[in-house]
PDB file of C-alpha atoms in Angstrom:
ATOM      1  CA  MET A   1     -69.826  45.213   6.788  1.00  0.00           C
ATOM      2  CA  ILE A   2     -68.181  48.494   5.927  1.00  0.00           C
ATOM      3  CA  ASN A   3     -67.803  50.651   9.045  1.00  0.00           C
ATOM      4  CA  HIS A   4     -67.946  54.383   8.439  1.00  0.00           C
ATOM      5  CA  SER A   5     -67.694  55.372  12.089  1.00  0.00           C
ATOM      6  CA  GLN A   6     -63.923  55.260  12.379  1.00  0.00           C
ATOM      7  CA  MET A   7     -61.813  58.302  11.545  1.00  0.00           C
ATOM      8  CA  PHE A   8     -58.543  57.854   9.693  1.00  0.00           C
ATOM      9  CA  PHE A   9     -55.432  59.991   9.443  1.00  0.00           C
ATOM     10  CA  ILE A  10     -54.815  61.081   5.856  1.00  0.00           C
ATOM     11  CA  ASP A  11     -51.124  61.110   4.961  1.00  0.00           C
ATOM     12  CA  THR A  12     -49.723  62.364   1.664  1.00  0.00           C
ATOM     13  CA  THR A  13     -46.209  60.999   2.072  1.00  0.00           C
ATOM     14  CA  TYR A  14     -45.151  57.508   1.170  1.00  0.00           C
ATOM     15  CA  SER A  15     -42.294  55.110   1.658  1.00  0.00           C
ATOM     16  CA  SER A  16     -40.121  54.036  -1.276  1.00  0.00           C
ATOM     17  CA  THR A  17     -41.187  50.469  -0.472  1.00  0.00           C
ATOM     18  CA  MET A  18     -44.899  51.165  -0.969  1.00  0.00           C
ATOM     19  CA  SER A  19     -46.596  49.980  -4.154  1.00  0.00           C
ATOM     20  CA  PHE A  20     -48.150  52.296  -6.740  1.00  0.00           C
ATOM     21  CA  GLY A  21     -51.793  51.511  -7.535  1.00  0.00           C
ATOM     22  CA  THR A  22     -53.540  52.044 -10.868  1.00  0.00           C
ATOM     23  CA  THR A  23     -57.240  52.899 -10.842  1.00  0.00           C
ATOM     24  CA  ILE A  24     -59.161  50.258 -12.817  1.00  0.00           C
ATOM     25  CA  ALA A  25     -62.694  51.318 -11.904  1.00  0.00           C
ATOM     26  CA  GLY A  26     -64.199  54.351 -10.192  1.00  0.00           C
ATOM     27  CA  GLY A  27     -62.604  57.740  -9.626  1.00  0.00           C
ATOM     28  CA  CYS A  28     -58.871  58.461  -9.513  1.00  0.00           C
ATOM     29  CA  ASN A  29     -57.495  59.820  -6.231  1.00  0.00           C
ATOM     30  CA  GLY A  30     -60.840  59.363  -4.520  1.00  0.00           C
ATOM     31  CA  SER A  31     -62.716  61.702  -6.883  1.00  0.00           C
ATOM     32  CA  ALA A  32     -65.449  61.085  -9.434  1.00  0.00           C
ATOM     33  CA  SER A  33     -65.244  61.832 -13.146  1.00  0.00           C
ATOM     34  CA  THR A  34     -67.748  61.885 -15.980  1.00  0.00           C
ATOM     35  CA  ASN A  35     -65.755  59.572 -18.248  1.00  0.00           C
ATOM     36  CA  GLN A  36     -66.242  56.380 -16.249  1.00  0.00           C
ATOM     37  CA  THR A  37     -68.749  54.534 -14.109  1.00  0.00           C
ATOM     38  CA  THR A  38     -68.968  56.062 -10.652  1.00  0.00           C
ATOM     39  CA  LEU A  39     -68.630  53.706  -7.706  1.00  0.00           C
ATOM     40  CA  SER A  40     -69.734  54.314  -4.143  1.00  0.00           C
ATOM     41  CA  ASN A  41     -68.120  52.232  -1.380  1.00  0.00           C
ATOM     42  CA  ALA A  42     -67.253  49.315  -3.647  1.00  0.00           C
ATOM     43  CA  GLY A  43     -67.585  45.899  -2.001  1.00  0.00           C
ATOM     44  CA  GLY A  44     -66.407  42.496  -3.146  1.00  0.00           C
ATOM     45  CA  VAL A  45     -64.441  42.120  -6.386  1.00  0.00           C
ATOM     46  CA  MET A  46     -63.842  39.119  -8.633  1.00  0.00           C
ATOM     47  CA  LEU A  47     -62.190  38.242 -11.960  1.00  0.00           C
ATOM     48  CA  ASP A  48     -63.290  35.611 -14.468  1.00  0.00           C
ATOM     49  CA  TYR A  49     -61.004  33.704 -16.873  1.00  0.00           C
ATOM     50  CA  ASN A  50     -61.189  36.620 -19.371  1.00  0.00           C
ATOM     51  CA  ASN A  51     -60.073  39.054 -16.644  1.00  0.00           C
ATOM     52  CA  THR A  52     -63.457  40.763 -16.660  1.00  0.00           C
ATOM     53  CA  LEU A  53     -63.735  42.544 -13.331  1.00  0.00           C
ATOM     54  CA  TYR A  54     -66.944  42.217 -11.304  1.00  0.00           C
ATOM     55  CA  VAL A  55     -67.731  44.697  -8.529  1.00  0.00           C
ATOM     56  CA  GLY A  56     -70.536  44.796  -5.982  1.00  0.00           C
ATOM     57  CA  ASP A  57     -71.417  48.358  -5.021  1.00  0.00           C
ATOM     58  CA  VAL A  58     -73.220  49.850  -2.027  1.00  0.00           C
ATOM     59  CA  THR A  59     -75.653  51.449  -4.514  1.00  0.00           C
ATOM     60  CA  ASN A  60     -77.049  47.883  -4.761  1.00  0.00           C
ATOM     61  CA  ARG A  61     -75.685  47.306  -8.254  1.00  0.00           C
ATOM     62  CA  PHE A  62     -73.409  44.559  -9.542  1.00  0.00           C
ATOM     63  CA  PHE A  63     -71.048  45.766 -12.281  1.00  0.00           C
ATOM     64  CA  ALA A  64     -68.922  44.046 -14.936  1.00  0.00           C
ATOM     65  CA  PHE A  65     -65.879  45.916 -16.294  1.00  0.00           C
ATOM     66  CA  ALA A  66     -64.186  44.588 -19.422  1.00  0.00           C
ATOM     67  CA  PRO A  67     -60.360  44.750 -19.385  1.00  0.00           C
ATOM     68  CA  ASN A  68     -59.047  48.296 -19.918  1.00  0.00           C
ATOM     69  CA  ASN A  69     -62.562  49.744 -19.837  1.00  0.00           C
ATOM     70  CA  ARG A  70     -63.643  51.905 -16.908  1.00  0.00           C
ATOM     71  CA  THR A  71     -67.252  52.045 -18.078  1.00  0.00           C
ATOM     72  CA  GLY A  72     -69.068  49.249 -16.290  1.00  0.00           C
ATOM     73  CA  ARG A  73     -72.086  47.244 -17.371  1.00  0.00           C
ATOM     74  CA  VAL A  74     -74.791  46.683 -14.749  1.00  0.00           C
ATOM     75  CA  LEU A  75     -75.509  42.965 -14.635  1.00  0.00           C
ATOM     76  CA  ARG A  76     -78.133  43.260 -11.969  1.00  0.00           C
ATOM     77  CA  SER A  77     -79.639  45.718  -9.490  1.00  0.00           C
ATOM     78  CA  TYR A  78     -80.837  44.501  -6.106  1.00  0.00           C
ATOM     79  CA  PRO A  79     -82.770  45.852  -3.140  1.00  0.00           C
ATOM     80  CA  SER A  80     -79.670  45.278  -1.032  1.00  0.00           C
ATOM     81  CA  PHE A  81     -75.870  45.428  -1.058  1.00  0.00           C
ATOM     82  CA  PRO A  82     -74.175  42.620  -3.050  1.00  0.00           C
ATOM     83  CA  THR A  83     -71.273  41.640  -0.799  1.00  0.00           C
ATOM     84  CA  PHE A  84     -69.073  38.903  -2.275  1.00  0.00           C
ATOM     85  CA  SER A  85     -69.355  36.833  -5.445  1.00  0.00           C
ATOM     86  CA  PHE A  86     -67.932  33.662  -6.977  1.00  0.00           C
ATOM     87  CA  PHE A  87     -67.323  32.744 -10.622  1.00  0.00           C
ATOM     88  CA  ASP A  88     -67.896  29.050 -11.325  1.00  0.00           C
ATOM     89  CA  ASN A  89     -65.429  28.022 -14.049  1.00  0.00           C
ATOM     90  CA  LYS A  90     -67.382  24.827 -14.663  1.00  0.00           C
ATOM     91  CA  THR A  91     -70.711  26.461 -15.508  1.00  0.00           C
ATOM     92  CA  SER A  92     -69.699  30.135 -16.017  1.00  0.00           C
ATOM     93  CA  ASN A  93     -72.430  31.047 -13.525  1.00  0.00           C
ATOM     94  CA  ILE A  94     -71.832  33.879 -11.083  1.00  0.00           C
ATOM     95  CA  TYR A  95     -73.024  33.405  -7.498  1.00  0.00           C
ATOM     96  CA  ILE A  96     -73.675  36.694  -5.691  1.00  0.00           C
ATOM     97  CA  ALA A  97     -74.371  37.022  -1.963  1.00  0.00           C
ATOM     98  CA  ILE A  98     -77.044  39.681  -1.347  1.00  0.00           C
ATOM     99  CA  PHE A  99     -76.518  40.696   2.262  1.00  0.00           C
ATOM    100  CA  SER A 100     -79.783  42.216   3.510  1.00  0.00           C
ATOM    101  CA  ALA A 101     -81.981  40.250   1.086  1.00  0.00           C
ATOM    102  CA  ASN A 102     -80.711  37.079   2.804  1.00  0.00           C
ATOM    103  CA  LEU A 103     -80.125  35.098  -0.360  1.00  0.00           C
ATOM    104  CA  VAL A 104     -77.644  34.152  -3.066  1.00  0.00           C
ATOM    105  CA  TYR A 105     -78.511  35.174  -6.610  1.00  0.00           C
ATOM    106  CA  ILE A 106     -77.202  33.126  -9.547  1.00  0.00           C
ATOM    107  CA  TRP A 107     -76.520  35.009 -12.785  1.00  0.00           C
ATOM    108  CA  PRO A 108     -77.591  34.551 -15.573  1.00  0.00           C
ATOM    109  CA  THR A 109     -79.982  31.739 -14.558  1.00  0.00           C
ATOM    110  CA  ASN A 110     -82.021  34.039 -12.253  1.00  0.00           C
ATOM    111  CA  LYS A 111     -82.156  31.255  -9.676  1.00  0.00           C
ATOM    112  CA  THR A 112     -81.704  31.928  -5.979  1.00  0.00           C
ATOM    113  CA  ILE A 113     -80.592  30.087  -2.875  1.00  0.00           C
ATOM    114  CA  PRO A 114     -82.906  29.323  -1.132  1.00  0.00           C
ATOM    115  CA  SER A 115     -84.862  28.579  -4.282  1.00  0.00           C
ATOM    116  CA  ASN A 116     -88.061  30.150  -2.919  1.00  0.00           C
ATOM    117  CA  GLY A 117     -86.254  33.421  -2.231  1.00  0.00           C
ATOM    118  CA  ILE A 118     -87.918  33.740   1.173  1.00  0.00           C
ATOM    119  CA  SER A 119     -86.092  36.066   3.569  1.00  0.00           C
ATOM    120  CA  TYR A 120     -86.098  35.854   7.356  1.00  0.00           C
ATOM    121  CA  ASN A 121     -83.986  37.834   9.814  1.00  0.00           C
ATOM    122  CA  ASN A 122     -83.038  34.939  12.062  1.00  0.00           C
ATOM    123  CA  CYS A 123     -80.724  31.944  11.980  1.00  0.00           C
ATOM    124  CA  SER A 124     -81.874  28.629  10.498  1.00  0.00           C
ATOM    125  CA  MET A 125     -80.520  25.906   8.251  1.00  0.00           C
ATOM    126  CA  ASN A 126     -83.606  26.430   6.048  1.00  0.00           C
ATOM    127  CA  TRP A 127     -82.705  29.912   4.877  1.00  0.00           C
ATOM    128  CA  MET A 128     -79.901  32.491   4.924  1.00  0.00           C
ATOM    129  CA  PHE A 129     -79.276  35.434   7.181  1.00  0.00           C
ATOM    130  CA  SER A 130     -76.737  38.104   6.182  1.00  0.00           C
ATOM    131  CA  PRO A 131     -74.750  35.999   3.688  1.00  0.00           C
ATOM    132  CA  ALA A 132     -71.251  37.342   3.026  1.00  0.00           C
ATOM    133  CA  GLY A 133     -68.485  35.047   1.757  1.00  0.00           C
ATOM    134  CA  ILE A 134     -69.335  32.450  -0.870  1.00  0.00           C
ATOM    135  CA  ALA A 135     -67.595  29.546  -2.647  1.00  0.00           C
ATOM    136  CA  VAL A 136     -68.735  26.717  -4.919  1.00  0.00           C
ATOM    137  CA  ASP A 137     -67.051  23.315  -5.226  1.00  0.00           C
ATOM    138  CA  SER A 138     -66.752  21.066  -8.283  1.00  0.00           C
ATOM    139  CA  SER A 139     -69.956  19.217  -7.332  1.00  0.00           C
ATOM    140  CA  GLY A 140     -72.009  22.385  -7.237  1.00  0.00           C
ATOM    141  CA  ASN A 141     -72.211  22.625  -3.445  1.00  0.00           C
ATOM    142  CA  VAL A 142     -72.475  26.247  -2.353  1.00  0.00           C
ATOM    143  CA  TYR A 143     -70.709  27.352   0.834  1.00  0.00           C
ATOM    144  CA  THR A 144     -71.817  30.614   2.441  1.00  0.00           C
ATOM    145  CA  ALA A 145     -70.650  32.478   5.530  1.00  0.00           C
ATOM    146  CA  SER A 146     -73.377  34.099   7.620  1.00  0.00           C
ATOM    147  CA  TYR A 147     -72.151  37.341   9.158  1.00  0.00           C
ATOM    148  CA  SER A 148     -75.029  37.385  11.660  1.00  0.00           C
ATOM    149  CA  CYS A 149     -75.163  33.672  12.510  1.00  0.00           C
ATOM    150  CA  ASN A 150     -71.417  33.151  13.014  1.00  0.00           C
ATOM    151  CA  TRP A 151     -71.313  30.045  10.859  1.00  0.00           C
ATOM    152  CA  VAL A 152     -70.598  28.631   7.421  1.00  0.00           C
ATOM    153  CA  THR A 153     -73.186  26.348   5.845  1.00  0.00           C
ATOM    154  CA  LYS A 154     -73.280  24.201   2.708  1.00  0.00           C
ATOM    155  CA  TRP A 155     -76.169  24.073   0.251  1.00  0.00           C
ATOM    156  CA  ALA A 156     -76.210  21.003  -1.970  1.00  0.00           C
ATOM    157  CA  PRO A 157     -77.590  21.461  -5.523  1.00  0.00           C
ATOM    158  CA  ASN A 158     -81.382  21.952  -5.437  1.00  0.00           C
ATOM    159  CA  ALA A 159     -81.471  21.441  -1.671  1.00  0.00           C
ATOM    160  CA  SER A 160     -84.229  23.064   0.394  1.00  0.00           C
ATOM    161  CA  SER A 161     -82.013  23.402   3.461  1.00  0.00           C
ATOM    162  CA  SER A 162     -78.331  23.606   4.338  1.00  0.00           C
ATOM    163  CA  THR A 163     -75.934  21.740   6.611  1.00  0.00           C
ATOM    164  CA  LEU A 164     -73.549  23.227   9.169  1.00  0.00           C
ATOM    165  CA  VAL A 165     -69.883  23.217   8.122  1.00  0.00           C
ATOM    166  CA  VAL A 166     -68.167  25.511  10.640  1.00  0.00           C
ATOM    167  CA  GLY A 167     -69.330  27.438  13.702  1.00  0.00           C
ATOM    168  CA  SER A 168     -71.879  26.950  16.450  1.00  0.00           C
ATOM    169  CA  ALA A 169     -75.261  25.343  15.765  1.00  0.00           C
ATOM    170  CA  SER A 170     -76.704  27.854  18.235  1.00  0.00           C
ATOM    171  CA  ALA A 171     -75.365  30.700  16.058  1.00  0.00           C
ATOM    172  CA  THR A 172     -73.417  32.173  18.975  1.00  0.00           C
ATOM    173  CA  ALA A 173     -70.109  33.952  18.447  1.00  0.00           C
ATOM    174  CA  GLY A 174     -66.921  32.587  19.955  1.00  0.00           C
ATOM    175  CA  SER A 175     -63.152  32.772  19.810  1.00  0.00           C
ATOM    176  CA  GLY A 176     -62.243  29.090  20.118  1.00  0.00           C
ATOM    177  CA  SER A 177     -60.517  27.225  17.302  1.00  0.00           C
ATOM    178  CA  LEU A 178     -63.850  25.958  15.936  1.00  0.00           C
ATOM    179  CA  SER A 179     -65.836  29.140  16.571  1.00  0.00           C
ATOM    180  CA  LEU A 180     -66.399  32.274  14.518  1.00  0.00           C
ATOM    181  CA  SER A 181     -67.400  35.862  15.178  1.00  0.00           C
ATOM    182  CA  SER A 182     -68.992  37.711  12.249  1.00  0.00           C
ATOM    183  CA  PRO A 183     -67.313  35.777   9.420  1.00  0.00           C
ATOM    184  CA  ASN A 184     -66.872  37.637   6.152  1.00  0.00           C
ATOM    185  CA  SER A 185     -65.227  36.133   3.079  1.00  0.00           C
ATOM    186  CA  ILE A 186     -64.282  32.472   2.571  1.00  0.00           C
ATOM    187  CA  ALA A 187     -61.940  30.593   0.233  1.00  0.00           C
ATOM    188  CA  LEU A 188     -62.132  26.917  -0.668  1.00  0.00           C
ATOM    189  CA  ASP A 189     -59.093  24.706  -1.312  1.00  0.00           C
ATOM    190  CA  GLU A 190     -60.955  21.654  -2.520  1.00  0.00           C
ATOM    191  CA  ALA A 191     -57.844  19.645  -3.423  1.00  0.00           C
ATOM    192  CA  ASN A 192     -56.687  19.694   0.201  1.00  0.00           C
ATOM    193  CA  SER A 193     -60.173  19.795   1.799  1.00  0.00           C
ATOM    194  CA  PHE A 194     -59.403  23.177   3.386  1.00  0.00           C
ATOM    195  CA  LEU A 195     -61.849  25.991   4.010  1.00  0.00           C
ATOM    196  CA  TYR A 196     -60.395  29.402   4.862  1.00  0.00           C
ATOM    197  CA  VAL A 197     -62.653  31.830   6.741  1.00  0.00           C
ATOM    198  CA  VAL A 198     -62.133  35.527   7.422  1.00  0.00           C
ATOM    199  CA  ASP A 199     -63.090  35.580  11.106  1.00  0.00           C
ATOM    200  CA  ARG A 200     -63.533  39.322  11.232  1.00  0.00           C
ATOM    201  CA  HIS A 201     -64.221  40.173  14.850  1.00  0.00           C
ATOM    202  CA  ASN A 202     -61.621  37.678  16.052  1.00  0.00           C
ATOM    203  CA  GLN A 203     -59.067  39.504  13.880  1.00  0.00           C
ATOM    204  CA  ARG A 204     -57.847  36.316  12.242  1.00  0.00           C
ATOM    205  CA  ILE A 205     -58.018  33.901   9.336  1.00  0.00           C
ATOM    206  CA  GLN A 206     -59.082  30.391  10.311  1.00  0.00           C
ATOM    207  CA  ARG A 207     -58.392  27.288   8.232  1.00  0.00           C
ATOM    208  CA  PHE A 208     -60.681  24.307   8.709  1.00  0.00           C
ATOM    209  CA  VAL A 209     -60.363  20.751   7.458  1.00  0.00           C
ATOM    210  CA  LEU A 210     -63.678  19.866   5.836  1.00  0.00           C
ATOM    211  CA  GLY A 211     -65.395  16.897   7.408  1.00  0.00           C
ATOM    212  CA  SER A 212     -63.384  17.097  10.627  1.00  0.00           C
ATOM    213  CA  SER A 213     -63.273  19.102  13.844  1.00  0.00           C
ATOM    214  CA  THR A 214     -59.947  20.770  13.081  1.00  0.00           C
ATOM    215  CA  GLY A 215     -59.456  24.531  12.935  1.00  0.00           C
ATOM    216  CA  VAL A 216     -56.212  26.513  13.082  1.00  0.00           C
ATOM    217  CA  THR A 217     -55.318  30.199  12.874  1.00  0.00           C
ATOM    218  CA  VAL A 218     -53.146  30.851   9.815  1.00  0.00           C
ATOM    219  CA  ALA A 219     -52.991  34.660  10.042  1.00  0.00           C
ATOM    220  CA  GLY A 220     -53.655  37.210  12.767  1.00  0.00           C
ATOM    221  CA  GLY A 221     -55.286  36.127  16.001  1.00  0.00           C
ATOM    222  CA  ASN A 222     -53.157  38.512  18.069  1.00  0.00           C
ATOM    223  CA  GLY A 223     -55.783  41.167  18.685  1.00  0.00           C
ATOM    224  CA  ALA A 224     -56.499  44.235  16.585  1.00  0.00           C
ATOM    225  CA  GLY A 225     -53.425  46.248  15.672  1.00  0.00           C
ATOM    226  CA  THR A 226     -51.014  47.384  12.982  1.00  0.00           C
ATOM    227  CA  ALA A 227     -48.105  45.056  13.792  1.00  0.00           C
ATOM    228  CA  ALA A 228     -47.008  42.577  11.115  1.00  0.00           C
ATOM    229  CA  ASN A 229     -48.584  39.702  13.082  1.00  0.00           C
ATOM    230  CA  GLN A 230     -51.909  41.511  13.556  1.00  0.00           C
ATOM    231  CA  LEU A 231     -55.017  42.365  11.564  1.00  0.00           C
ATOM    232  CA  ASP A 232     -57.805  44.860  12.190  1.00  0.00           C
ATOM    233  CA  GLY A 233     -61.262  44.156  10.782  1.00  0.00           C
ATOM    234  CA  PRO A 234     -60.212  41.850   7.927  1.00  0.00           C
ATOM    235  CA  THR A 235     -62.861  41.445   5.237  1.00  0.00           C
ATOM    236  CA  ASP A 236     -61.603  39.341   2.332  1.00  0.00           C
ATOM    237  CA  ILE A 237     -58.862  36.916   1.284  1.00  0.00           C
ATOM    238  CA  TYR A 238     -57.431  35.579  -1.938  1.00  0.00           C
ATOM    239  CA  LEU A 239     -55.936  32.073  -1.840  1.00  0.00           C
ATOM    240  CA  SER A 240     -52.936  31.720  -4.150  1.00  0.00           C
ATOM    241  CA  LYS A 241     -53.234  28.868  -6.623  1.00  0.00           C
ATOM    242  CA  LEU A 242     -49.465  28.973  -7.130  1.00  0.00           C
ATOM    243  CA  ASP A 243     -48.149  28.414  -3.609  1.00  0.00           C
ATOM    244  CA  GLY A 244     -51.115  28.290  -1.215  1.00  0.00           C
ATOM    245  CA  SER A 245     -50.246  31.587   0.461  1.00  0.00           C
ATOM    246  CA  ILE A 246     -53.023  34.063   1.227  1.00  0.00           C
ATOM    247  CA  TYR A 247     -53.572  37.741   0.517  1.00  0.00           C
ATOM    248  CA  ILE A 248     -55.709  39.494   3.135  1.00  0.00           C
ATOM    249  CA  CYS A 249     -57.794  42.635   2.851  1.00  0.00           C
ATOM    250  CA  ASP A 250     -56.876  44.225   6.197  1.00  0.00           C
ATOM    251  CA  CYS A 251     -59.684  46.774   6.136  1.00  0.00           C
ATOM    252  CA  TYR A 252     -59.154  49.062   9.134  1.00  0.00           C
ATOM    253  CA  ASN A 253     -55.382  48.939   8.666  1.00  0.00           C
ATOM    254  CA  ASN A 254     -55.831  50.216   5.090  1.00  0.00           C
ATOM    255  CA  ARG A 255     -53.503  47.608   3.637  1.00  0.00           C
ATOM    256  CA  ILE A 256     -53.230  44.265   1.845  1.00  0.00           C
ATOM    257  CA  GLN A 257     -51.182  41.671   3.711  1.00  0.00           C
ATOM    258  CA  HIS A 258     -49.467  38.639   2.175  1.00  0.00           C
ATOM    259  CA  TRP A 259     -49.036  35.640   4.479  1.00  0.00           C
ATOM    260  CA  HIS A 260     -46.965  32.691   3.303  1.00  0.00           C
ATOM    261  CA  LYS A 261     -47.679  29.162   4.488  1.00  0.00           C
ATOM    262  CA  ASN A 262     -46.772  28.682   8.152  1.00  0.00           C
ATOM    263  CA  ALA A 263     -45.732  32.331   8.469  1.00  0.00           C
ATOM    264  CA  THR A 264     -46.119  34.168  11.762  1.00  0.00           C
ATOM    265  CA  ASN A 265     -46.127  37.610  10.128  1.00  0.00           C
ATOM    266  CA  GLY A 266     -47.601  39.209   7.057  1.00  0.00           C
ATOM    267  CA  THR A 267     -45.937  41.445   4.470  1.00  0.00           C
ATOM    268  CA  THR A 268     -47.684  44.545   3.102  1.00  0.00           C
ATOM    269  CA  VAL A 269     -48.078  44.407  -0.689  1.00  0.00           C
ATOM    270  CA  ALA A 270     -50.474  47.365  -1.066  1.00  0.00           C
ATOM    271  CA  GLY A 271     -51.323  50.326   1.117  1.00  0.00           C
ATOM    272  CA  SER A 272     -49.485  51.583   4.173  1.00  0.00           C
ATOM    273  CA  PRO A 273     -47.655  49.081   6.412  1.00  0.00           C
ATOM    274  CA  ASN A 274     -48.410  51.428   9.319  1.00  0.00           C
ATOM    275  CA  GLY A 275     -52.159  51.512   8.770  1.00  0.00           C
ATOM    276  CA  LEU A 276     -52.381  55.055   7.409  1.00  0.00           C
ATOM    277  CA  SER A 277     -55.124  55.901   4.928  1.00  0.00           C
ATOM    278  CA  GLY A 278     -55.147  58.195   1.917  1.00  0.00           C
ATOM    279  CA  SER A 279     -56.426  58.731  -1.612  1.00  0.00           C
ATOM    280  CA  THR A 280     -53.152  58.923  -3.576  1.00  0.00           C
ATOM    281  CA  PRO A 281     -52.115  55.919  -5.718  1.00  0.00           C
ATOM    282  CA  TYR A 282     -49.924  54.634  -2.869  1.00  0.00           C
ATOM    283  CA  PHE A 283     -52.673  54.524  -0.241  1.00  0.00           C
ATOM    284  CA  LEU A 284     -55.957  52.773   0.484  1.00  0.00           C
ATOM    285  CA  ASN A 285     -58.951  53.759   2.593  1.00  0.00           C
ATOM    286  CA  GLN A 286     -60.894  50.854   4.137  1.00  0.00           C
ATOM    287  CA  PRO A 287     -60.240  48.269   1.404  1.00  0.00           C
ATOM    288  CA  TYR A 288     -63.038  45.695   1.327  1.00  0.00           C
ATOM    289  CA  GLY A 289     -62.522  43.138  -1.464  1.00  0.00           C
ATOM    290  CA  ILE A 290     -59.546  41.500  -3.152  1.00  0.00           C
ATOM    291  CA  ALA A 291     -58.979  39.418  -6.292  1.00  0.00           C
ATOM    292  CA  SER A 292     -56.143  38.354  -8.590  1.00  0.00           C
ATOM    293  CA  ASP A 293     -55.649  37.187 -12.150  1.00  0.00           C
ATOM    294  CA  ASP A 294     -54.859  33.496 -12.708  1.00  0.00           C
ATOM    295  CA  GLN A 295     -51.163  34.196 -13.269  1.00  0.00           C
ATOM    296  CA  GLU A 296     -51.113  36.277 -10.070  1.00  0.00           C
ATOM    297  CA  ASN A 297     -49.318  39.158 -11.708  1.00  0.00           C
ATOM    298  CA  TYR A 298     -51.654  41.680 -10.100  1.00  0.00           C
ATOM    299  CA  VAL A 299     -53.888  42.085  -7.087  1.00  0.00           C
ATOM    300  CA  TYR A 300     -57.158  44.008  -7.499  1.00  0.00           C
ATOM    301  CA  VAL A 301     -58.523  45.838  -4.447  1.00  0.00           C
ATOM    302  CA  SER A 302     -61.890  47.496  -3.907  1.00  0.00           C
ATOM    303  CA  ASP A 303     -60.752  50.675  -2.187  1.00  0.00           C
ATOM    304  CA  SER A 304     -64.089  51.262  -0.528  1.00  0.00           C
ATOM    305  CA  GLY A 305     -63.455  54.587   1.193  1.00  0.00           C
ATOM    306  CA  ASN A 306     -62.089  56.033  -2.057  1.00  0.00           C
ATOM    307  CA  SER A 307     -64.919  54.594  -4.218  1.00  0.00           C
ATOM    308  CA  ARG A 308     -62.543  52.921  -6.659  1.00  0.00           C
ATOM    309  CA  VAL A 309     -60.858  49.634  -7.577  1.00  0.00           C
ATOM    310  CA  GLN A 310     -57.044  49.716  -7.552  1.00  0.00           C
ATOM    311  CA  ARG A 311     -54.620  47.327  -9.270  1.00  0.00           C
ATOM    312  CA  PHE A 312     -51.185  46.641  -7.771  1.00  0.00           C
ATOM    313  CA  SER A 313     -48.367  44.652  -9.337  1.00  0.00           C
ATOM    314  CA  LEU A 314     -47.181  41.527  -7.506  1.00  0.00           C
ATOM    315  CA  ARG A 315     -44.079  41.087  -9.697  1.00  0.00           C
TER     316      ARG A 315
END
């Protein structure tokens, strides 16, 4: 989850190689204004096929922003923070992980996973506990990462319980190739049977082959730090549909990293390569969520510490 305990150096200078961000939602330069919807520590972001932007906010609201419109529509309010979401192109349903409510809400059907909506604060295959990342395959199976249980489970359509996909059945954290420690976002590459997991406290991105006991580190895994081969508190990833590379929300380093296939280092495409934070258009402050349009012309970043969503050009 978003950590507010760390202090960050605010720098007003920028390198000529740094990207300029445009505020799409929330306040410009970290400030609020009366002519748009105010955000507060924005969480996960997502785009649908019409480029409508969806934002989960720490105020427990889930917003939809039409293109070029900074006034958001509240799709749903919850008793808890909506972390990450997934747009199902097949059904046009939106699956939203509600962290402290321990469930996934499906809009606009008003259904939940588990279907009875019962919440327990412990780990079991029969319910959820601190769901974060979420993905849905073409058969309607719902994959969710449990931040507190250190695993990813799969819920078949209308199932009353889930099955373990990745992580320890005892819900213990670990740093081995098949273990996780506080997983956040996930991304599904169904064509290749790959599941990518943001393994936050292991400072890495793990790629697993579904249906097998194979897990490899594809980014990070070199301890927390600002070097090009390191991450610090990663929260979200976007899997490129064009070339299979990944874009990583490197939260405590205040940057977005792009890792090509088989790369040993990442390249900064938004924010400071050195991990500095700020509120100008060139900087980020604890970015939490990341999304892209289908053509991958832009990357959209929930700039949590600045209470805004920024758009950066990838071309």
